[in-house]
Tab-separated table of C-alpha atoms in Angstrom:
chain	number	residue	atom	x	y	z
A	1	UNK	CA	-250.168	28.415	-46.793
A	2	UNK	CA	-251.312	24.829	-47.292
A	3	UNK	CA	-254.590	23.805	-45.688
A	4	UNK	CA	-252.866	21.023	-43.729
A	5	UNK	CA	-251.347	23.650	-41.503
A	6	UNK	CA	-253.014	26.223	-39.248
A	7	UNK	CA	-251.647	29.336	-37.511
A	8	UNK	CA	-252.567	30.014	-33.907
A	9	UNK	CA	-254.599	33.258	-33.667
A	10	UNK	CA	-256.297	35.107	-30.839
A	11	UNK	CA	-259.560	33.575	-32.081
A	12	UNK	CA	-258.454	29.895	-31.999
A	13	UNK	CA	-255.829	30.022	-29.246
A	14	UNK	CA	-258.112	28.608	-26.570
A	15	UNK	CA	-259.142	25.551	-28.559
A	16	UNK	CA	-256.108	24.588	-30.656
A	17	UNK	CA	-253.697	21.849	-29.584
A	18	UNK	CA	-250.279	23.328	-28.847
A	19	UNK	CA	-248.321	20.336	-30.154
A	20	UNK	CA	-246.121	19.308	-27.305
A	21	UNK	CA	-246.529	15.685	-26.124
A	22	UNK	CA	-248.583	16.531	-23.071
A	23	UNK	CA	-251.888	14.719	-22.544
A	24	UNK	CA	-252.734	15.873	-19.027
A	25	UNK	CA	-255.742	18.243	-18.779
A	26	UNK	CA	-255.653	20.772	-17.377
A	27	UNK	CA	-251.866	21.298	-17.454
A	28	UNK	CA	-250.115	24.262	-15.792
A	29	UNK	CA	-247.482	24.484	-18.523
A	30	UNK	CA	-249.990	24.506	-21.359
A	31	UNK	CA	-252.053	27.142	-19.518
A	32	UNK	CA	-248.933	29.324	-19.006
A	33	UNK	CA	-247.991	28.895	-22.670
A	34	UNK	CA	-251.416	30.057	-23.840
A	35	UNK	CA	-251.246	33.102	-21.626
A	36	UNK	CA	-247.730	33.862	-22.934
A	37	UNK	CA	-248.832	33.392	-26.555
A	38	UNK	CA	-251.910	35.642	-26.111
A	39	UNK	CA	-249.526	38.570	-25.610
A	40	UNK	CA	-246.902	37.566	-28.191
A	41	UNK	CA	-249.412	37.157	-31.062
A	42	UNK	CA	-250.010	40.908	-30.892
A	43	UNK	CA	-246.289	41.361	-31.660
A	44	UNK	CA	-246.276	39.341	-34.832
A	45	UNK	CA	-245.289	36.049	-33.168
A	46	UNK	CA	-246.161	32.978	-35.388
A	47	UNK	CA	-247.099	29.528	-34.129
A	48	UNK	CA	-247.784	27.362	-37.215
A	49	UNK	CA	-248.807	23.672	-36.699
A	50	UNK	CA	-250.083	20.651	-38.407
A	51	UNK	CA	-253.895	20.640	-38.357
A	52	UNK	CA	-253.897	17.538	-36.139
A	53	UNK	CA	-253.169	16.574	-32.573
A	54	UNK	CA	-249.521	15.808	-33.316
A	55	UNK	CA	-246.121	17.292	-32.463
A	56	UNK	CA	-245.491	19.117	-35.737
A	57	UNK	CA	-244.927	22.889	-35.556
A	58	UNK	CA	-242.692	25.917	-36.055
A	59	UNK	CA	-242.644	28.943	-33.781
A	60	UNK	CA	-240.953	32.209	-34.737
A	61	UNK	CA	-241.082	35.935	-34.105
A	62	UNK	CA	-239.662	39.268	-35.292
A	63	UNK	CA	-236.163	39.413	-33.839
A	64	UNK	CA	-236.839	42.873	-32.425
A	65	UNK	CA	-239.425	41.445	-30.024
A	66	UNK	CA	-238.037	37.897	-29.583
A	67	UNK	CA	-237.193	36.796	-26.101
A	68	UNK	CA	-233.518	36.046	-26.830
A	69	UNK	CA	-230.255	37.978	-26.370
A	70	UNK	CA	-229.770	38.527	-30.067
A	71	UNK	CA	-229.921	41.836	-31.973
A	72	UNK	CA	-230.424	42.762	-35.620
A	73	UNK	CA	-232.871	44.527	-37.846
A	74	UNK	CA	-235.405	42.803	-40.033
A	75	UNK	CA	-235.018	39.139	-39.152
A	76	UNK	CA	-237.340	36.459	-37.932
A	77	UNK	CA	-236.039	34.281	-35.072
A	78	UNK	CA	-237.043	30.634	-34.955
A	79	UNK	CA	-237.588	29.453	-31.407
A	80	UNK	CA	-238.697	25.904	-32.239
A	81	UNK	CA	-239.118	23.609	-35.247
A	82	UNK	CA	-240.197	20.113	-34.223
A	83	UNK	CA	-241.587	17.084	-35.953
A	84	UNK	CA	-241.905	14.071	-33.551
A	85	UNK	CA	-243.456	10.612	-33.687
A	86	UNK	CA	-245.525	9.162	-36.506
A	87	UNK	CA	-245.535	12.351	-38.670
A	88	UNK	CA	-241.720	12.098	-39.144
A	89	UNK	CA	-240.693	11.260	-42.686
A	90	UNK	CA	-243.607	13.030	-44.387
A	91	UNK	CA	-241.750	16.252	-45.287
A	92	UNK	CA	-243.523	18.420	-42.715
A	93	UNK	CA	-240.285	19.913	-41.366
A	94	UNK	CA	-239.313	21.118	-44.786
A	95	UNK	CA	-242.711	22.566	-45.489
A	96	UNK	CA	-242.681	24.481	-42.160
A	97	UNK	CA	-239.189	25.851	-42.724
A	98	UNK	CA	-240.091	26.896	-46.269
A	99	UNK	CA	-243.197	28.605	-45.029
A	100	UNK	CA	-241.140	30.643	-42.516
A	101	UNK	CA	-238.622	31.619	-45.169
A	102	UNK	CA	-241.413	32.577	-47.632
A	103	UNK	CA	-243.133	34.546	-44.867
A	104	UNK	CA	-239.885	36.458	-44.247
A	105	UNK	CA	-239.479	37.312	-47.911
A	106	UNK	CA	-243.150	38.368	-48.211
A	107	UNK	CA	-242.739	40.746	-45.287
A	108	UNK	CA	-239.522	42.296	-46.589
A	109	UNK	CA	-237.329	40.801	-43.873
A	110	UNK	CA	-233.521	40.585	-44.107
A	111	UNK	CA	-233.692	36.893	-43.304
A	112	UNK	CA	-234.249	34.202	-40.675
A	113	UNK	CA	-232.070	33.129	-37.732
A	114	UNK	CA	-232.020	30.550	-35.006
A	115	UNK	CA	-229.859	29.278	-32.098
A	116	UNK	CA	-227.523	26.344	-32.664
A	117	UNK	CA	-224.476	24.815	-31.002
A	118	UNK	CA	-221.194	23.195	-31.988
A	119	UNK	CA	-222.706	19.976	-30.586
A	120	UNK	CA	-226.510	19.572	-30.957
A	121	UNK	CA	-228.392	20.353	-27.738
A	122	UNK	CA	-231.465	18.386	-26.666
A	123	UNK	CA	-233.802	21.391	-26.446
A	124	UNK	CA	-232.651	23.147	-29.643
A	125	UNK	CA	-233.997	22.545	-33.159
A	126	UNK	CA	-231.747	20.528	-35.447
A	127	UNK	CA	-229.248	23.019	-36.868
A	128	UNK	CA	-227.941	20.495	-39.471
A	129	UNK	CA	-231.452	20.581	-40.971
A	130	UNK	CA	-231.324	24.402	-41.122
A	131	UNK	CA	-227.993	24.287	-42.923
A	132	UNK	CA	-229.660	22.432	-45.803
A	133	UNK	CA	-231.817	25.588	-46.329
A	134	UNK	CA	-228.804	27.894	-46.512
A	135	UNK	CA	-228.379	28.845	-42.887
A	136	UNK	CA	-224.769	29.522	-41.814
A	137	UNK	CA	-222.970	30.529	-38.623
A	138	UNK	CA	-222.814	34.284	-38.265
A	139	UNK	CA	-221.816	34.633	-34.619
A	140	UNK	CA	-220.701	32.513	-31.673
A	141	UNK	CA	-220.964	32.629	-27.846
A	142	UNK	CA	-218.807	29.931	-26.352
A	143	UNK	CA	-220.042	26.564	-27.700
A	144	UNK	CA	-223.251	28.149	-28.995
A	145	UNK	CA	-223.781	29.458	-32.507
A	146	UNK	CA	-226.168	31.889	-34.119
A	147	UNK	CA	-227.277	30.535	-37.499
A	148	UNK	CA	-228.832	32.811	-40.086
A	149	UNK	CA	-230.181	32.788	-43.642
A	150	UNK	CA	-229.615	36.329	-44.907
A	151	UNK	CA	-231.333	37.708	-47.977
A	152	UNK	CA	-229.427	40.989	-48.188
A	153	UNK	CA	-226.080	40.392	-46.494
A	154	UNK	CA	-227.110	41.722	-43.053
A	155	UNK	CA	-226.275	39.589	-40.061
A	156	UNK	CA	-227.789	39.380	-36.539
A	157	UNK	CA	-225.512	39.010	-33.618
A	158	UNK	CA	-225.452	37.916	-29.954
A	159	UNK	CA	-225.577	40.739	-27.429
A	160	UNK	CA	-222.335	41.420	-25.517
A	161	UNK	CA	-224.127	40.030	-22.423
A	162	UNK	CA	-224.822	36.695	-24.089
A	163	UNK	CA	-221.120	36.290	-24.699
A	164	UNK	CA	-220.121	37.077	-21.145
A	165	UNK	CA	-221.512	33.896	-19.675
A	166	UNK	CA	-220.538	34.643	-16.067
A	167	UNK	CA	-222.338	35.932	-13.019
A	168	UNK	CA	-221.296	36.735	-9.431
A	169	UNK	CA	-223.430	34.066	-7.754
A	170	UNK	CA	-221.754	30.657	-7.321
A	171	UNK	CA	-225.066	28.964	-6.608
A	172	UNK	CA	-227.312	27.239	-9.065
A	173	UNK	CA	-229.130	29.944	-11.020
A	174	UNK	CA	-231.802	29.102	-13.548
A	175	UNK	CA	-233.338	31.693	-15.888
A	176	UNK	CA	-236.659	30.614	-17.456
A	177	UNK	CA	-239.824	31.928	-19.078
A	178	UNK	CA	-243.282	30.601	-19.857
A	179	UNK	CA	-242.789	29.785	-23.573
A	180	UNK	CA	-242.278	26.080	-23.232
A	181	UNK	CA	-245.098	24.010	-21.644
A	182	UNK	CA	-242.586	21.633	-20.018
A	183	UNK	CA	-240.939	24.432	-17.943
A	184	UNK	CA	-243.329	24.914	-15.015
A	185	UNK	CA	-243.131	21.282	-13.929
A	186	UNK	CA	-239.422	21.068	-14.534
A	187	UNK	CA	-238.888	24.145	-12.332
A	188	UNK	CA	-241.117	22.733	-9.631
A	189	UNK	CA	-239.256	19.383	-9.621
A	190	UNK	CA	-235.863	21.063	-9.621
A	191	UNK	CA	-236.909	23.316	-6.760
A	192	UNK	CA	-237.980	20.243	-4.806
A	193	UNK	CA	-234.742	18.451	-5.554
A	194	UNK	CA	-232.666	21.374	-4.509
A	195	UNK	CA	-234.633	21.749	-1.242
A	196	UNK	CA	-234.433	18.071	-0.462
A	197	UNK	CA	-230.634	18.016	-1.061
A	198	UNK	CA	-229.970	21.443	0.526
A	199	UNK	CA	-228.607	22.835	-2.706
A	200	UNK	CA	-228.680	26.714	-2.757
A	201	UNK	CA	-230.584	27.709	-5.828
A	202	UNK	CA	-232.174	30.798	-7.447
A	203	UNK	CA	-234.908	30.535	-10.101
A	204	UNK	CA	-235.293	33.712	-12.068
A	205	UNK	CA	-238.563	34.071	-13.956
A	206	UNK	CA	-238.087	36.119	-17.131
A	207	UNK	CA	-241.328	38.028	-17.823
A	208	UNK	CA	-240.347	40.555	-20.537
A	209	UNK	CA	-238.397	40.612	-23.773
A	210	UNK	CA	-236.189	43.321	-22.338
A	211	UNK	CA	-235.138	41.022	-19.518
A	212	UNK	CA	-234.417	38.197	-21.955
A	213	UNK	CA	-232.302	40.434	-24.211
A	214	UNK	CA	-230.269	41.658	-21.196
A	215	UNK	CA	-229.361	38.151	-19.900
A	216	UNK	CA	-225.654	37.279	-19.354
A	217	UNK	CA	-225.863	34.163	-21.469
A	218	UNK	CA	-227.476	32.458	-24.459
A	219	UNK	CA	-231.198	31.874	-23.861
A	220	UNK	CA	-233.997	30.252	-25.751
A	221	UNK	CA	-236.479	29.989	-22.814
A	222	UNK	CA	-234.141	28.319	-20.259
A	223	UNK	CA	-230.496	28.895	-19.159
A	224	UNK	CA	-228.467	27.402	-16.262
A	225	UNK	CA	-225.507	28.793	-14.296
A	226	UNK	CA	-223.490	26.975	-11.706
A	227	UNK	CA	-220.300	28.114	-9.973
A	228	UNK	CA	-220.700	31.516	-11.594
A	229	UNK	CA	-220.500	30.075	-15.145
A	230	UNK	CA	-223.114	29.393	-17.790
A	231	UNK	CA	-223.548	25.677	-18.360
A	232	UNK	CA	-226.462	24.868	-20.636
A	233	UNK	CA	-229.751	25.790	-22.307
A	234	UNK	CA	-230.998	22.240	-21.694
A	235	UNK	CA	-233.889	21.786	-19.253
A	236	UNK	CA	-232.038	19.816	-16.573
A	237	UNK	CA	-233.404	17.518	-13.850
A	238	UNK	CA	-231.812	16.453	-10.615
A	239	UNK	CA	-229.590	13.815	-12.169
A	240	UNK	CA	-228.242	16.336	-14.762
A	241	UNK	CA	-227.676	18.840	-11.946
A	242	UNK	CA	-225.537	16.369	-10.034
A	243	UNK	CA	-223.424	15.832	-13.134
A	244	UNK	CA	-223.039	19.591	-13.494
A	245	UNK	CA	-221.984	19.959	-9.890
A	246	UNK	CA	-219.317	17.240	-10.230
A	247	UNK	CA	-217.596	18.860	-13.185
């Protein structure tokens, strides 16, 4: 791996910048992310970043322990691949993607996969970028797609639950975990909005991989239901909720 990148390890986790554009210190989301990562690193989770205080990183994990409703043997799952701000245009995204693919080959994996959608979603990595590296659609769940680069012909797939996309509750239901540093504040603000506007809501904190893999929808750290139907993996605010309710 090139010296310009560094992997988060148990030894440097407390001091390394976690890349998201958050300057506040301390920050509840960053603290929650560090605690979440401390446990995931033991499972082979990789957080690789530019060795600078910039938003340039890739985050992936063995599919078997990844917190997503996808199954398959021998794959890495990419949660996030982001290059934002001034570092864009320097080839960092390609270097990070190549490092993940090389890592998968070196560890005898069947390939690499990631979540996409028919229409690009705000909180998902750019699937058109992944296609340039040989990723292709191997499964679908409504408007969402599972993209994979397979080395041996094997293919991961969404769980049956991920394709169901319905629940009994007609209220707003948000499933979330602690992977993304933005989530705690978004949950807090959405709770406050729902309380102020008397909108019935249930916020379900996912705390294990088993819970994530059993969810009734696609999930990448956040998933929203309204009216009994799955609506989005985007991290919504009050304005976006109002649009959802009017549909």
